[in-house]
Short mmCIF file of C-alpha atoms in Angstrom, two decimals:
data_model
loop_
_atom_site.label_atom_id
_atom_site.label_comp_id
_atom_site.label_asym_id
_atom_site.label_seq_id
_atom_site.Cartn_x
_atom_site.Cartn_y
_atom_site.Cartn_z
CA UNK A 1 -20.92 250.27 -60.98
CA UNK A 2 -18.88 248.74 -58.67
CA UNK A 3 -15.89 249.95 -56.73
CA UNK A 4 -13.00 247.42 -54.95
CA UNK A 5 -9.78 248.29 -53.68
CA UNK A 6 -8.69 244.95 -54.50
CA UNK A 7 -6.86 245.40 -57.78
CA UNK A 8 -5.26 241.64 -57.95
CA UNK A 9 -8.19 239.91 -58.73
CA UNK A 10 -10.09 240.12 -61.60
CA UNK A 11 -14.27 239.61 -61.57
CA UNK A 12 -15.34 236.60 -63.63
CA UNK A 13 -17.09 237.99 -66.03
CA UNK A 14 -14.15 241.01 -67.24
CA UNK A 15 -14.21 241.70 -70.69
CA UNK A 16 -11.21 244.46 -70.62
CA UNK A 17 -9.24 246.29 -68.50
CA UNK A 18 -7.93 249.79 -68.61
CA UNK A 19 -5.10 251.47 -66.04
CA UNK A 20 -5.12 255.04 -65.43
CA UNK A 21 -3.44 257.71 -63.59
CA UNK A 22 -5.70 260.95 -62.82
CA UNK A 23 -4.67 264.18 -60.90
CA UNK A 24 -6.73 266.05 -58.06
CA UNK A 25 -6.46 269.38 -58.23
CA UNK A 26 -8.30 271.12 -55.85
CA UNK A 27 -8.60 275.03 -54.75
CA UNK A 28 -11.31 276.04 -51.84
CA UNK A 29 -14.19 273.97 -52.82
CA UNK A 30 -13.60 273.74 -56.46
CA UNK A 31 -11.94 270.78 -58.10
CA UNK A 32 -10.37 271.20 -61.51
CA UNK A 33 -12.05 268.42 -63.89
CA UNK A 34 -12.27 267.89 -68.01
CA UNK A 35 -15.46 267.04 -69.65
CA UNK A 36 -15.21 263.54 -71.10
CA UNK A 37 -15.11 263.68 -74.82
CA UNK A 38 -15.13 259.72 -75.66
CA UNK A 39 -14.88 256.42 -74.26
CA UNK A 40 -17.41 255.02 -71.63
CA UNK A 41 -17.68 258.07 -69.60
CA UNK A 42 -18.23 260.37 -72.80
CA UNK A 43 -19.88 263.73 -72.14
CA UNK A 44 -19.14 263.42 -67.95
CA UNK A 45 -16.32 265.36 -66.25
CA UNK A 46 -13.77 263.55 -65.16
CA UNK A 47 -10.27 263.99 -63.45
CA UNK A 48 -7.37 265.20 -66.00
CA UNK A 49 -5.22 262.06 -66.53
CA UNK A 50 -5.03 259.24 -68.60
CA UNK A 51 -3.83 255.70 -69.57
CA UNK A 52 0.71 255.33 -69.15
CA UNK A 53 2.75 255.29 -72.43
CA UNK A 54 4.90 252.71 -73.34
CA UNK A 55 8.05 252.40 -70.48
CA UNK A 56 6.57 255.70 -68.32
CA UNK A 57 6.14 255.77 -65.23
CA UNK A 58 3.13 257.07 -63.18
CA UNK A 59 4.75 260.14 -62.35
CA UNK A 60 5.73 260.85 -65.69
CA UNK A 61 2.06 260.27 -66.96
CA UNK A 62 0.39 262.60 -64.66
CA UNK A 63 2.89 265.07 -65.67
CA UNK A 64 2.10 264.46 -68.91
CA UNK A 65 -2.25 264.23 -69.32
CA UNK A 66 -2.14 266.89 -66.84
CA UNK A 67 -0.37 269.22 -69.74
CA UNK A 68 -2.21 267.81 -72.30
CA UNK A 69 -5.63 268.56 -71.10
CA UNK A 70 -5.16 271.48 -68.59
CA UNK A 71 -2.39 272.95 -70.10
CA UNK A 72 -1.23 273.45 -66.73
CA UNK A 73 2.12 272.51 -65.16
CA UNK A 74 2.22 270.12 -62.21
CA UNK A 75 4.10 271.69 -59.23
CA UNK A 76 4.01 269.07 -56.81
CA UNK A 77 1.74 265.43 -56.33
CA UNK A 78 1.06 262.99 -53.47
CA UNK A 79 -0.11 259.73 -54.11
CA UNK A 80 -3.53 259.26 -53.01
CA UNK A 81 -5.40 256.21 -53.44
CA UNK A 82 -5.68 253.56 -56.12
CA UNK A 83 -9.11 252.07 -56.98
CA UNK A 84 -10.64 249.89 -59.26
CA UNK A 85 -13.90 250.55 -60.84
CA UNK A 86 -16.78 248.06 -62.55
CA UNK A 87 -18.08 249.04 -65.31
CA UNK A 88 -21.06 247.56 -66.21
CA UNK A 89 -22.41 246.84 -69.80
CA UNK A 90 -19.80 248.42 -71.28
CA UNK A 91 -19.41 248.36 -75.05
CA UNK A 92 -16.17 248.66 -76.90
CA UNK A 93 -15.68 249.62 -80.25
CA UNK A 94 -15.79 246.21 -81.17
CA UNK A 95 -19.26 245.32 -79.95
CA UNK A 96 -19.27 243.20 -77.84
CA UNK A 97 -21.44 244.01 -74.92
CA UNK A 98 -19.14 243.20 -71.19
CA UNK A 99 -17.44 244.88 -68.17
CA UNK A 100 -14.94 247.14 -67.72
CA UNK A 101 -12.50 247.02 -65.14
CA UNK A 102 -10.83 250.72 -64.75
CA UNK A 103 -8.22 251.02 -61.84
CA UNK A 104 -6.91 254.30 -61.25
CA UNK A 105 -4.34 255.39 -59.26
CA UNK A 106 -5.42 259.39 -57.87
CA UNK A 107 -2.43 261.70 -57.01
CA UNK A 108 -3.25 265.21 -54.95
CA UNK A 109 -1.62 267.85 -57.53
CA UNK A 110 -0.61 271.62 -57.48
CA UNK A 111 -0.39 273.20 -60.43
CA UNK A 112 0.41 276.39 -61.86
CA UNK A 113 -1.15 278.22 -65.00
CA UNK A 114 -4.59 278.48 -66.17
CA UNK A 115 -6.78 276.05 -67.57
CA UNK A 116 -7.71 275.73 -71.21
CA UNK A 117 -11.17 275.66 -71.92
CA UNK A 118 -10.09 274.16 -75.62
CA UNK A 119 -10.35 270.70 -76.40
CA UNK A 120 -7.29 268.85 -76.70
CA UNK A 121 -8.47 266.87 -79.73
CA UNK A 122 -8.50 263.30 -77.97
CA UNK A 123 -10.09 262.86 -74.67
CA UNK A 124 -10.65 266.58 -73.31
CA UNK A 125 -13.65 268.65 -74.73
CA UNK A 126 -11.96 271.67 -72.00
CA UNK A 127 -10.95 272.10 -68.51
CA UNK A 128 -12.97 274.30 -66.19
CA UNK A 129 -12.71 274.47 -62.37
CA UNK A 130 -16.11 272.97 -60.90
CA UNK A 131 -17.61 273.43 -57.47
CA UNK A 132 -17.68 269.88 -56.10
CA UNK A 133 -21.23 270.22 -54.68
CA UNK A 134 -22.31 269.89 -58.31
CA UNK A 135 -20.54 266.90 -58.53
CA UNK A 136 -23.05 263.84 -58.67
CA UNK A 137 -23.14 260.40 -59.94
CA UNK A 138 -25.49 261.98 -63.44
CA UNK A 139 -22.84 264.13 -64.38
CA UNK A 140 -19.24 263.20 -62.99
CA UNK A 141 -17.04 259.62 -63.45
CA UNK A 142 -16.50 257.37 -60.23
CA UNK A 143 -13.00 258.37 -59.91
CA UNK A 144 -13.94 262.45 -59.42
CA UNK A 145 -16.63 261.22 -57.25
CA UNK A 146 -14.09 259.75 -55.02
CA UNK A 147 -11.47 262.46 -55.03
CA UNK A 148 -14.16 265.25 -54.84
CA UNK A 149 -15.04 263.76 -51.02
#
């Protein structure tokens, strides 16, 4: 995997792109992640966020994913960082063997409430606050790798 802060280009050999917008939600040295439960980083945890609906805006996303897989309320964000991710030999449902190139934009987040450790019955198998020490390149997406630093 690659990462690039240069979002306006696109690598050669791109098969698809994906746009995300992922919250860090951090208290002492734990960070607040989901475990992946499909797509290319199935079975990893990852940051709680997700890809924008039709005419919302970032904000209004990480709101959103943030309820949807937490089940907590977002209190406050700052934007962080946005990156953009290779993903190498990644296979879509389709077949057909390429790479992915993910771009995320990462906001800081406070929340309130406590996590659900249920699944949300699309991309969260459970949230569960996760020391960030644990947090390596075997178990945990590029993007949580970046905001756990």
């Amino acid at each position: 995997m690659t990462t690039n802060s240069n979002t306006s280009l696109l690598a050669p050999n791109v098969t698809m792109t994906h746009t995300g917008i992922y919250g860090i939600i951090k208290q002492n040295n734990q960070i607040l992640v989901i475990k992946k439960a499909r797509g290319p980083y199935t079975g990893l945890f990852d940051l709680p966020g997700g890809s924008p609906e039709p005419n919302e805006t970032p904000e209004e996303t990480l709101i959103r994913e943030i309820k949807e897989e937490t089940n907590c309320d977002v209190v406050s964000y700052t934007l962080k960082t946005k990156q953009t991710i290779l993903f190498s030999d990644f296979t879509p449902e389709y077949g057909q063997t390429g790479v992915l190139q993910h771009t995320g934009t990462l906001f800081d987040v406070t929340v309130s409430g406590t996590p659900t450790t249920e699944a949300d019955g699309l991309d969260s198998n459970g949230a569960l606050w996760i020391d960030t020490a644990q947090l390596s390149a075997q178990n945990a997406t590029p993007f949580l790798l970046i905001a756990s630093q």
